[in-house]
PDB file of C-alpha atoms in Angstrom:
ATOM      1  CA  UNK A   6      -3.265 -44.123 -26.834  1.00 48.00           C
ATOM      2  CA  UNK A   7      -0.243 -42.244 -28.224  1.00 58.00           C
ATOM      3  CA  UNK A   8       2.590 -41.756 -25.913  1.00 65.00           C
ATOM      4  CA  UNK A   9       3.661 -38.149 -24.709  1.00 66.00           C
ATOM      5  CA  UNK A  10       6.846 -38.612 -26.626  1.00 67.00           C
ATOM      6  CA  UNK A  11       5.261 -39.809 -30.257  1.00 69.00           C
ATOM      7  CA  UNK A  12       3.065 -36.356 -29.844  1.00 77.00           C
ATOM      8  CA  UNK A  13       5.985 -34.038 -29.662  1.00 80.00           C
ATOM      9  CA  UNK A  14       8.461 -32.978 -32.302  1.00 82.00           C
ATOM     10  CA  UNK A  15      12.057 -33.691 -32.048  1.00 84.00           C
ATOM     11  CA  UNK A  16      13.193 -31.952 -28.867  1.00 86.00           C
ATOM     12  CA  UNK A  17      16.589 -30.967 -30.072  1.00 89.00           C
ATOM     13  CA  UNK A  18      15.070 -29.174 -32.812  1.00 90.00           C
ATOM     14  CA  UNK A  19      12.231 -27.581 -30.763  1.00 90.00           C
ATOM     15  CA  UNK A  20      15.023 -26.131 -28.550  1.00 92.00           C
ATOM     16  CA  UNK A  21      16.802 -24.517 -31.446  1.00 93.00           C
ATOM     17  CA  UNK A  22      13.281 -23.395 -32.788  1.00 93.00           C
ATOM     18  CA  UNK A  23      12.791 -21.696 -29.528  1.00 92.00           C
ATOM     19  CA  UNK A  24      15.881 -19.715 -29.595  1.00 91.00           C
ATOM     20  CA  UNK A  25      15.647 -18.773 -33.288  1.00 92.00           C
ATOM     21  CA  UNK A  26      11.805 -17.612 -32.837  1.00 92.00           C
ATOM     22  CA  UNK A  27      13.025 -15.396 -29.645  1.00 92.00           C
ATOM     23  CA  UNK A  28      15.850 -13.823 -31.553  1.00 90.00           C
ATOM     24  CA  UNK A  29      14.235 -13.639 -35.083  1.00 90.00           C
ATOM     25  CA  UNK A  30      17.422 -14.764 -36.283  1.00 91.00           C
ATOM     26  CA  UNK A  31      19.277 -17.995 -36.979  1.00 91.00           C
ATOM     27  CA  UNK A  32      22.910 -16.372 -36.535  1.00 90.00           C
ATOM     28  CA  UNK A  33      21.988 -15.109 -33.058  1.00 89.00           C
ATOM     29  CA  UNK A  34      20.156 -18.466 -31.973  1.00 90.00           C
ATOM     30  CA  UNK A  35      23.571 -20.251 -33.278  1.00 90.00           C
ATOM     31  CA  UNK A  36      25.462 -17.905 -31.030  1.00 90.00           C
ATOM     32  CA  UNK A  37      23.388 -18.603 -27.900  1.00 87.00           C
ATOM     33  CA  UNK A  38      23.568 -22.431 -28.631  1.00 89.00           C
ATOM     34  CA  UNK A  39      27.307 -22.572 -29.528  1.00 89.00           C
ATOM     35  CA  UNK A  40      26.379 -24.004 -33.021  1.00 90.00           C
ATOM     36  CA  UNK A  41      26.931 -23.128 -36.369  1.00 93.00           C
ATOM     37  CA  UNK A  42      24.340 -21.270 -38.373  1.00 91.00           C
ATOM     38  CA  UNK A  43      24.116 -24.005 -40.608  1.00 92.00           C
ATOM     39  CA  UNK A  44      23.109 -26.590 -37.727  1.00 92.00           C
ATOM     40  CA  UNK A  45      20.543 -23.929 -36.937  1.00 93.00           C
ATOM     41  CA  UNK A  46      19.054 -24.050 -40.304  1.00 93.00           C
ATOM     42  CA  UNK A  47      19.110 -27.981 -40.697  1.00 93.00           C
ATOM     43  CA  UNK A  48      17.131 -28.328 -37.204  1.00 93.00           C
ATOM     44  CA  UNK A  49      14.479 -25.833 -38.339  1.00 93.00           C
ATOM     45  CA  UNK A  50      14.246 -27.565 -41.662  1.00 93.00           C
ATOM     46  CA  UNK A  51      13.734 -30.959 -39.789  1.00 91.00           C
ATOM     47  CA  UNK A  52      11.184 -29.517 -37.655  1.00 92.00           C
ATOM     48  CA  UNK A  53       9.091 -27.894 -40.719  1.00 92.00           C
ATOM     49  CA  UNK A  54       9.335 -31.356 -42.383  1.00 91.00           C
ATOM     50  CA  UNK A  55       7.835 -33.000 -39.274  1.00 89.00           C
ATOM     51  CA  UNK A  56       5.041 -30.729 -39.151  1.00 91.00           C
ATOM     52  CA  UNK A  57       4.582 -30.528 -42.840  1.00 92.00           C
ATOM     53  CA  UNK A  58       4.335 -26.486 -42.982  1.00 94.00           C
ATOM     54  CA  UNK A  59       6.715 -23.733 -42.844  1.00 93.00           C
ATOM     55  CA  UNK A  60       7.430 -22.172 -39.507  1.00 93.00           C
ATOM     56  CA  UNK A  61       9.657 -19.136 -40.817  1.00 94.00           C
ATOM     57  CA  UNK A  62       9.227 -16.830 -43.691  1.00 93.00           C
ATOM     58  CA  UNK A  63      12.930 -16.464 -45.013  1.00 91.00           C
ATOM     59  CA  UNK A  64      13.588 -12.975 -46.270  1.00 87.00           C
ATOM     60  CA  UNK A  65      16.913 -11.729 -47.384  1.00 80.00           C
ATOM     61  CA  UNK A  66      18.605 -10.592 -44.048  1.00 78.00           C
ATOM     62  CA  UNK A  67      15.878 -11.861 -41.677  1.00 83.00           C
ATOM     63  CA  UNK A  68      13.408 -14.649 -40.743  1.00 91.00           C
ATOM     64  CA  UNK A  69       9.851 -14.001 -39.846  1.00 92.00           C
ATOM     65  CA  UNK A  70       7.493 -16.412 -37.808  1.00 93.00           C
ATOM     66  CA  UNK A  71       4.562 -17.639 -39.713  1.00 94.00           C
ATOM     67  CA  UNK A  72       1.353 -17.666 -38.050  1.00 94.00           C
ATOM     68  CA  UNK A  73       1.546 -21.051 -37.173  1.00 93.00           C
ATOM     69  CA  UNK A  74       5.271 -20.563 -36.094  1.00 92.00           C
ATOM     70  CA  UNK A  75       3.892 -17.645 -33.774  1.00 93.00           C
ATOM     71  CA  UNK A  76       1.402 -20.312 -32.133  1.00 93.00           C
ATOM     72  CA  UNK A  77       4.144 -22.994 -31.571  1.00 93.00           C
ATOM     73  CA  UNK A  78       6.870 -20.240 -30.544  1.00 91.00           C
ATOM     74  CA  UNK A  79       4.319 -19.042 -27.674  1.00 92.00           C
ATOM     75  CA  UNK A  80       3.974 -22.580 -26.428  1.00 91.00           C
ATOM     76  CA  UNK A  81       7.443 -23.312 -26.479  1.00 89.00           C
ATOM     77  CA  UNK A  82       8.451 -20.330 -24.810  1.00 88.00           C
ATOM     78  CA  UNK A  83       5.810 -21.207 -21.853  1.00 88.00           C
ATOM     79  CA  UNK A  84       6.918 -24.723 -21.786  1.00 87.00           C
ATOM     80  CA  UNK A  85      10.634 -23.819 -21.512  1.00 84.00           C
ATOM     81  CA  UNK A  86      10.045 -21.019 -18.956  1.00 81.00           C
ATOM     82  CA  UNK A  87       8.046 -23.382 -16.812  1.00 83.00           C
ATOM     83  CA  UNK A  88      10.706 -26.340 -16.907  1.00 81.00           C
ATOM     84  CA  UNK A  89      13.441 -23.642 -16.071  1.00 73.00           C
ATOM     85  CA  UNK A  90      11.423 -22.419 -13.157  1.00 71.00           C
ATOM     86  CA  UNK A  91      11.014 -26.070 -11.776  1.00 72.00           C
ATOM     87  CA  UNK A  92      14.736 -26.719 -12.580  1.00 66.00           C
ATOM     88  CA  UNK A  93      15.678 -23.680 -10.751  1.00 61.00           C
ATOM     89  CA  UNK A  94      13.601 -24.527  -7.731  1.00 63.00           C
ATOM     90  CA  UNK A  95      15.015 -28.062  -7.548  1.00 62.00           C
ATOM     91  CA  UNK A  96      18.392 -26.984  -7.641  1.00 56.00           C
ATOM     92  CA  UNK A  97      17.958 -24.422  -5.179  1.00 57.00           C
ATOM     93  CA  UNK A  98      16.420 -26.840  -2.730  1.00 55.00           C
ATOM     94  CA  UNK A  99      19.037 -29.351  -3.341  1.00 46.00           C
ATOM     95  CA  UNK A 100      21.936 -27.060  -2.950  1.00 41.00           C
ATOM     96  CA  UNK A 101      20.828 -24.729   0.019  1.00 54.00           C
ATOM     97  CA  UNK A 102      19.247 -25.525   3.223  1.00 70.00           C
ATOM     98  CA  UNK A 103      19.076 -21.855   3.947  1.00 85.00           C
ATOM     99  CA  UNK A 104      15.780 -20.152   5.042  1.00 92.00           C
ATOM    100  CA  UNK A 105      15.634 -16.474   4.616  1.00 93.00           C
ATOM    101  CA  UNK A 106      13.125 -14.772   6.883  1.00 95.00           C
ATOM    102  CA  UNK A 107      12.457 -11.054   6.598  1.00 94.00           C
ATOM    103  CA  UNK A 108      10.637  -9.023   9.495  1.00 95.00           C
ATOM    104  CA  UNK A 109      10.515  -5.543  10.759  1.00 93.00           C
ATOM    105  CA  UNK A 110      13.139  -4.447  13.168  1.00 93.00           C
ATOM    106  CA  UNK A 111      10.647  -4.307  16.050  1.00 94.00           C
ATOM    107  CA  UNK A 112       9.024  -7.693  15.262  1.00 95.00           C
ATOM    108  CA  UNK A 113      12.403  -9.440  14.743  1.00 95.00           C
ATOM    109  CA  UNK A 114      13.744  -7.943  18.098  1.00 95.00           C
ATOM    110  CA  UNK A 115      10.707  -8.238  20.539  1.00 96.00           C
ATOM    111  CA  UNK A 116       8.726 -11.263  18.930  1.00 96.00           C
ATOM    112  CA  UNK A 117      10.596 -13.522  16.395  1.00 96.00           C
ATOM    113  CA  UNK A 118      14.101 -13.810  18.050  1.00 95.00           C
ATOM    114  CA  UNK A 119      13.073 -14.965  21.596  1.00 94.00           C
ATOM    115  CA  UNK A 120      10.996 -17.829  19.771  1.00 94.00           C
ATOM    116  CA  UNK A 121      13.044 -18.758  16.880  1.00 95.00           C
ATOM    117  CA  UNK A 122      15.296 -21.079  18.851  1.00 95.00           C
ATOM    118  CA  UNK A 123      12.320 -23.387  19.287  1.00 94.00           C
ATOM    119  CA  UNK A 124      12.095 -23.503  15.499  1.00 95.00           C
ATOM    120  CA  UNK A 125      15.638 -24.633  15.328  1.00 95.00           C
ATOM    121  CA  UNK A 126      15.403 -27.355  17.815  1.00 94.00           C
ATOM    122  CA  UNK A 127      12.460 -28.791  15.793  1.00 92.00           C
ATOM    123  CA  UNK A 128      14.574 -28.412  12.587  1.00 92.00           C
ATOM    124  CA  UNK A 129      18.014 -28.191  13.364  1.00 92.00           C
ATOM    125  CA  UNK A 130      19.230 -28.983   9.898  1.00 90.00           C
ATOM    126  CA  UNK A 131      17.752 -25.736   8.557  1.00 92.00           C
ATOM    127  CA  UNK A 132      20.218 -22.828   8.459  1.00 93.00           C
ATOM    128  CA  UNK A 133      18.337 -19.705   9.226  1.00 94.00           C
ATOM    129  CA  UNK A 134      18.973 -16.171   7.819  1.00 93.00           C
ATOM    130  CA  UNK A 135      17.106 -13.283   9.398  1.00 94.00           C
ATOM    131  CA  UNK A 136      16.670 -10.168   7.485  1.00 92.00           C
ATOM    132  CA  UNK A 137      15.646  -7.230   9.490  1.00 92.00           C
ATOM    133  CA  UNK A 138      14.600  -3.951   7.748  1.00 85.00           C
ATOM    134  CA  UNK A 139      11.409  -1.744   7.985  1.00 84.00           C
ATOM    135  CA  UNK A 140      11.243  -1.297   4.208  1.00 82.00           C
ATOM    136  CA  UNK A 141       9.527  -4.353   2.702  1.00 82.00           C
ATOM    137  CA  UNK A 142      11.665  -6.331   0.323  1.00 80.00           C
ATOM    138  CA  UNK A 143      10.212  -7.594  -3.063  1.00 81.00           C
ATOM    139  CA  UNK A 144       9.491 -11.236  -2.680  1.00 83.00           C
ATOM    140  CA  UNK A 145       9.726 -11.891  -6.500  1.00 80.00           C
ATOM    141  CA  UNK A 146      13.233 -10.875  -6.562  1.00 80.00           C
ATOM    142  CA  UNK A 147      13.966 -14.420  -4.891  1.00 80.00           C
ATOM    143  CA  UNK A 148      16.259 -12.774  -1.980  1.00 83.00           C
ATOM    144  CA  UNK A 149      13.503 -13.767   0.778  1.00 90.00           C
ATOM    145  CA  UNK A 150      11.609 -17.049   0.960  1.00 92.00           C
ATOM    146  CA  UNK A 151       9.361 -15.874   4.072  1.00 94.00           C
ATOM    147  CA  UNK A 152       8.161 -12.578   5.073  1.00 94.00           C
ATOM    148  CA  UNK A 153       6.517 -11.182   8.237  1.00 95.00           C
ATOM    149  CA  UNK A 154       4.505  -8.191   7.609  1.00 94.00           C
ATOM    150  CA  UNK A 155       1.917  -5.749   9.221  1.00 93.00           C
ATOM    151  CA  UNK A 156      -0.725  -4.182   7.172  1.00 92.00           C
ATOM    152  CA  UNK A 157      -4.051  -5.229   5.386  1.00 91.00           C
ATOM    153  CA  UNK A 158      -2.642  -8.730   3.765  1.00 91.00           C
ATOM    154  CA  UNK A 159      -3.023  -7.129   0.331  1.00 91.00           C
ATOM    155  CA  UNK A 160       0.435  -7.409  -1.288  1.00 91.00           C
ATOM    156  CA  UNK A 161       0.979  -8.120  -5.136  1.00 89.00           C
ATOM    157  CA  UNK A 162       4.278 -10.099  -4.572  1.00 87.00           C
ATOM    158  CA  UNK A 163       3.276 -12.430  -2.245  1.00 89.00           C
ATOM    159  CA  UNK A 164       0.600 -14.620  -0.628  1.00 92.00           C
ATOM    160  CA  UNK A 165      -0.654 -13.560   2.804  1.00 94.00           C
ATOM    161  CA  UNK A 166      -2.027 -15.935   5.815  1.00 94.00           C
ATOM    162  CA  UNK A 167      -3.136 -14.017   8.791  1.00 94.00           C
ATOM    163  CA  UNK A 168      -0.902 -14.580  12.268  1.00 94.00           C
ATOM    164  CA  UNK A 169      -2.981 -12.234  14.698  1.00 92.00           C
ATOM    165  CA  UNK A 170      -4.270  -8.892  15.248  1.00 92.00           C
ATOM    166  CA  UNK A 171      -2.877  -6.581  17.984  1.00 93.00           C
ATOM    167  CA  UNK A 172      -3.834  -3.876  20.649  1.00 96.00           C
ATOM    168  CA  UNK A 173      -2.055  -0.665  21.210  1.00 97.00           C
ATOM    169  CA  UNK A 174      -1.982   0.698  24.900  1.00 97.00           C
ATOM    170  CA  UNK A 175       0.346   2.987  27.018  1.00 96.00           C
ATOM    171  CA  UNK A 176       3.147   1.229  28.757  1.00 96.00           C
ATOM    172  CA  UNK A 177       6.192   2.449  30.780  1.00 96.00           C
ATOM    173  CA  UNK A 178       8.729   1.117  33.348  1.00 96.00           C
ATOM    174  CA  UNK A 179       7.595   0.284  36.980  1.00 94.00           C
ATOM    175  CA  UNK A 180       9.852   3.090  38.187  1.00 92.00           C
ATOM    176  CA  UNK A 181       8.248   5.866  36.083  1.00 92.00           C
ATOM    177  CA  UNK A 182       4.760   4.481  36.749  1.00 88.00           C
ATOM    178  CA  UNK A 183       5.203   5.377  40.539  1.00 82.00           C
ATOM    179  CA  UNK A 184       7.081   8.658  40.085  1.00 62.00           C
ATOM    180  CA  UNK A 185       4.218  11.374  39.347  1.00 55.00           C
ATOM    181  CA  UNK A 186       1.044   9.681  40.965  1.00 60.00           C
ATOM    182  CA  UNK A 187      -1.262   7.156  39.318  1.00 73.00           C
ATOM    183  CA  UNK A 188      -2.675   7.549  35.744  1.00 80.00           C
ATOM    184  CA  UNK A 189      -6.294   6.667  35.676  1.00 80.00           C
ATOM    185  CA  UNK A 190      -7.785   7.850  32.192  1.00 87.00           C
ATOM    186  CA  UNK A 191      -6.218   8.235  28.779  1.00 91.00           C
ATOM    187  CA  UNK A 192      -6.555  12.040  29.456  1.00 91.00           C
ATOM    188  CA  UNK A 193      -4.152  12.062  32.095  1.00 89.00           C
ATOM    189  CA  UNK A 194      -1.352  10.929  29.884  1.00 91.00           C
ATOM    190  CA  UNK A 195      -0.896  14.353  28.379  1.00 89.00           C
ATOM    191  CA  UNK A 196       0.580  15.643  31.358  1.00 86.00           C
ATOM    192  CA  UNK A 197       3.456  13.079  30.982  1.00 90.00           C
ATOM    193  CA  UNK A 198       6.527  12.799  28.884  1.00 92.00           C
ATOM    194  CA  UNK A 199       5.355  10.672  25.811  1.00 94.00           C
ATOM    195  CA  UNK A 200       7.759   8.364  23.802  1.00 95.00           C
ATOM    196  CA  UNK A 201       7.279   8.493  20.037  1.00 93.00           C
ATOM    197  CA  UNK A 202       9.001   6.916  16.935  1.00 91.00           C
ATOM    198  CA  UNK A 203       9.052   8.088  13.382  1.00 86.00           C
ATOM    199  CA  UNK A 204       7.356   5.964  10.775  1.00 84.00           C
ATOM    200  CA  UNK A 205       6.338   6.351   7.264  1.00 79.00           C
ATOM    201  CA  UNK A 206       3.699   3.408   7.502  1.00 81.00           C
ATOM    202  CA  UNK A 207       0.194   4.953   7.308  1.00 82.00           C
ATOM    203  CA  UNK A 208      -0.850   1.962   9.328  1.00 83.00           C
ATOM    204  CA  UNK A 209       1.000   2.354  12.467  1.00 88.00           C
ATOM    205  CA  UNK A 210      -0.800   3.872  15.493  1.00 91.00           C
ATOM    206  CA  UNK A 211       1.164   7.035  17.036  1.00 91.00           C
ATOM    207  CA  UNK A 212       0.253   9.154  19.982  1.00 92.00           C
ATOM    208  CA  UNK A 213      -1.880  11.541  17.931  1.00 90.00           C
ATOM    209  CA  UNK A 214      -4.115   8.871  16.630  1.00 92.00           C
ATOM    210  CA  UNK A 215      -4.393   6.947  20.075  1.00 95.00           C
ATOM    211  CA  UNK A 216      -5.393  10.003  21.925  1.00 94.00           C
ATOM    212  CA  UNK A 217      -7.802  11.010  19.292  1.00 92.00           C
ATOM    213  CA  UNK A 218      -9.474   7.902  19.343  1.00 93.00           C
ATOM    214  CA  UNK A 219     -10.762   8.923  22.841  1.00 94.00           C
ATOM    215  CA  UNK A 220     -11.681  12.328  21.885  1.00 93.00           C
ATOM    216  CA  UNK A 221      -8.453  13.736  23.675  1.00 90.00           C
ATOM    217  CA  UNK A 222      -7.250  17.191  21.961  1.00 81.00           C
ATOM    218  CA  UNK A 223      -3.460  16.855  21.811  1.00 76.00           C
ATOM    219  CA  UNK A 224      -1.959  19.655  22.970  1.00 73.00           C
ATOM    220  CA  UNK A 225       0.377  21.642  20.366  1.00 73.00           C
ATOM    221  CA  UNK A 226       3.308  21.102  22.687  1.00 70.00           C
ATOM    222  CA  UNK A 227       3.783  18.077  24.625  1.00 70.00           C
ATOM    223  CA  UNK A 228       6.865  16.774  26.591  1.00 77.00           C
ATOM    224  CA  UNK A 229       8.627  13.737  25.360  1.00 85.00           C
ATOM    225  CA  UNK A 230      11.324  12.035  23.468  1.00 90.00           C
ATOM    226  CA  UNK A 231      11.072  11.240  19.676  1.00 91.00           C
ATOM    227  CA  UNK A 232      13.051   8.185  18.410  1.00 93.00           C
ATOM    228  CA  UNK A 233      13.848   7.118  14.829  1.00 90.00           C
ATOM    229  CA  UNK A 234      12.717   3.374  15.434  1.00 92.00           C
ATOM    230  CA  UNK A 235       9.950   1.600  17.364  1.00 95.00           C
ATOM    231  CA  UNK A 236      12.817  -0.550  19.320  1.00 95.00           C
ATOM    232  CA  UNK A 237      14.325   2.696  20.670  1.00 96.00           C
ATOM    233  CA  UNK A 238      11.272   3.921  21.824  1.00 96.00           C
ATOM    234  CA  UNK A 239      10.687   0.919  23.937  1.00 97.00           C
ATOM    235  CA  UNK A 240      14.213   0.897  25.335  1.00 96.00           C
ATOM    236  CA  UNK A 241      13.672   4.706  26.331  1.00 97.00           C
ATOM    237  CA  UNK A 242      10.474   3.444  28.376  1.00 97.00           C
ATOM    238  CA  UNK A 243      12.531   0.637  29.787  1.00 97.00           C
ATOM    239  CA  UNK A 244      14.993   3.160  31.050  1.00 95.00           C
ATOM    240  CA  UNK A 245      12.366   5.453  32.477  1.00 94.00           C
ATOM    241  CA  UNK A 246      12.127   8.076  29.968  1.00 95.00           C
ATOM    242  CA  UNK A 247       8.616   8.228  29.698  1.00 94.00           C
ATOM    243  CA  UNK A 248       5.716   6.484  28.484  1.00 95.00           C
ATOM    244  CA  UNK A 249       5.521   4.701  25.020  1.00 97.00           C
ATOM    245  CA  UNK A 250       2.672   2.813  23.236  1.00 97.00           C
ATOM    246  CA  UNK A 251       2.824  -0.766  23.510  1.00 96.00           C
ATOM    247  CA  UNK A 252       1.649  -3.354  21.050  1.00 96.00           C
ATOM    248  CA  UNK A 253       0.530  -6.309  22.336  1.00 95.00           C
ATOM    249  CA  UNK A 254       2.613  -9.084  20.805  1.00 94.00           C
ATOM    250  CA  UNK A 255       5.905  -6.836  20.784  1.00 95.00           C
ATOM    251  CA  UNK A 256       5.734  -6.159  24.381  1.00 96.00           C
ATOM    252  CA  UNK A 257       4.158  -9.121  25.787  1.00 94.00           C
ATOM    253  CA  UNK A 258       7.503 -10.704  27.054  1.00 95.00           C
ATOM    254  CA  UNK A 259       8.548  -7.328  28.815  1.00 96.00           C
ATOM    255  CA  UNK A 260       5.151  -7.223  30.473  1.00 96.00           C
ATOM    256  CA  UNK A 261       5.360 -10.635  31.680  1.00 95.00           C
ATOM    257  CA  UNK A 262       8.689 -10.140  33.021  1.00 96.00           C
ATOM    258  CA  UNK A 263       7.550  -6.993  34.922  1.00 96.00           C
ATOM    259  CA  UNK A 264      10.163  -4.622  33.209  1.00 96.00           C
ATOM    260  CA  UNK A 265       7.178  -2.655  31.732  1.00 96.00           C
ATOM    261  CA  UNK A 266       3.620  -2.178  33.075  1.00 95.00           C
ATOM    262  CA  UNK A 267       0.389  -1.158  31.591  1.00 94.00           C
ATOM    263  CA  UNK A 268      -0.633   1.976  32.576  1.00 92.00           C
ATOM    264  CA  UNK A 269      -4.563   1.980  31.740  1.00 90.00           C
ATOM    265  CA  UNK A 270      -7.183  -0.515  30.388  1.00 90.00           C
ATOM    266  CA  UNK A 271      -7.672   1.628  27.522  1.00 94.00           C
ATOM    267  CA  UNK A 272      -6.648   0.174  24.364  1.00 95.00           C
ATOM    268  CA  UNK A 273      -7.303   0.427  20.600  1.00 95.00           C
ATOM    269  CA  UNK A 274      -7.163  -2.020  17.747  1.00 94.00           C
ATOM    270  CA  UNK A 275      -4.826  -0.763  14.650  1.00 92.00           C
ATOM    271  CA  UNK A 276      -6.289  -0.887  11.347  1.00 89.00           C
ATOM    272  CA  UNK A 277      -3.693  -3.705  10.271  1.00 90.00           C
ATOM    273  CA  UNK A 278      -2.807  -7.150  11.530  1.00 93.00           C
ATOM    274  CA  UNK A 279       0.351  -9.385  11.279  1.00 95.00           C
ATOM    275  CA  UNK A 280       0.655 -11.638   8.376  1.00 96.00           C
ATOM    276  CA  UNK A 281       3.141 -14.348   7.009  1.00 95.00           C
ATOM    277  CA  UNK A 282       3.690 -13.775   3.314  1.00 94.00           C
ATOM    278  CA  UNK A 283       5.404 -16.189   0.814  1.00 92.00           C
ATOM    279  CA  UNK A 284       6.113 -15.174  -2.851  1.00 89.00           C
ATOM    280  CA  UNK A 285       3.512 -16.210  -5.360  1.00 84.00           C
ATOM    281  CA  UNK A 286       5.591 -16.832  -8.677  1.00 69.00           C
ATOM    282  CA  UNK A 287       7.855 -19.804  -7.499  1.00 66.00           C
ATOM    283  CA  UNK A 288       7.494 -22.949  -5.625  1.00 68.00           C
ATOM    284  CA  UNK A 289       8.035 -22.726  -1.834  1.00 72.00           C
ATOM    285  CA  UNK A 290      11.060 -24.318  -0.188  1.00 84.00           C
ATOM    286  CA  UNK A 291       9.932 -27.262   2.073  1.00 88.00           C
ATOM    287  CA  UNK A 292      11.733 -25.382   4.991  1.00 91.00           C
ATOM    288  CA  UNK A 293       9.463 -22.469   4.204  1.00 92.00           C
ATOM    289  CA  UNK A 294       6.350 -24.335   4.292  1.00 91.00           C
ATOM    290  CA  UNK A 295       7.620 -25.989   7.839  1.00 94.00           C
ATOM    291  CA  UNK A 296       8.438 -22.449   9.101  1.00 95.00           C
ATOM    292  CA  UNK A 297       4.922 -20.993   8.161  1.00 95.00           C
ATOM    293  CA  UNK A 298       3.069 -23.792   9.781  1.00 95.00           C
ATOM    294  CA  UNK A 299       5.279 -23.399  12.805  1.00 95.00           C
ATOM    295  CA  UNK A 300       4.689 -19.871  12.916  1.00 95.00           C
ATOM    296  CA  UNK A 301       0.973 -20.156  12.705  1.00 92.00           C
ATOM    297  CA  UNK A 302       1.027 -22.552  15.688  1.00 93.00           C
ATOM    298  CA  UNK A 303       3.200 -20.452  17.892  1.00 92.00           C
ATOM    299  CA  UNK A 304       1.227 -17.250  16.939  1.00 88.00           C
ATOM    300  CA  UNK A 305      -1.854 -18.815  18.454  1.00 83.00           C
ATOM    301  CA  UNK A 306      -0.420 -19.834  21.675  1.00 75.00           C
ATOM    302  CA  UNK A 307      -2.085 -18.058  24.924  1.00 65.00           C
ATOM    303  CA  UNK A 308       0.029 -15.153  25.839  1.00 59.00           C
TER     304      UNK A 308
END
């Protein structure tokens, strides 16, 4: 059986050929490689001798790939790109032990940050960087290693694994719950101050959708506070400003601590769920794999 090396043409010549075919120019290839045009011509000639057929058609001021040259160019380009990606990933792993995690402001604030110290205790050598923003970063840009997202799990820039679904129900502070009498049904809520937040996410459940799911006509004018972010709405509820919608996994700690109370058993399931997402076009860091496994275990722990 022939060795792999014996089946390949001279690698130096192949490197020169890849540059020349990409630029369709010996001169520009020489500039990129830091050699003379004569050196490029010599390497291409050696390669053509090795194959036994021409790879370029030489014209007066340009070179054009032959059909066989085009086939070799495509193969060489794919091979060099694959090798470059692997080298980049290996260098990134060797030079950096930082793991960048993206999450929404609410998820990071109420769920991730109270638990992330457990991951650090297990893997103290991994430096964490948390990027909190409600606009989803594109994972293909290489700026984020792992993202936690809410949605349908279909994102073109990454592979998604489910974490958990959620429920949405009305919550408020214990003090506010005892001010105006007992709330027994969803319809009773319209008489109270309802705290909402602005969002562009079509899968986010607001008061109109929540009340409508119980066939309750939402009054045109309702009392309440409107906030820019969900975190602000929750803090307004904590401070007795009114009633907000609680998402199970975002407010579970506050409910357990008694800082918020659930007002009714009525709840709805939003259309989306939480997912952990990793880029699809690059090799995952080992730290990212460890974080995903930890996240999947923690997310299934009983509340």
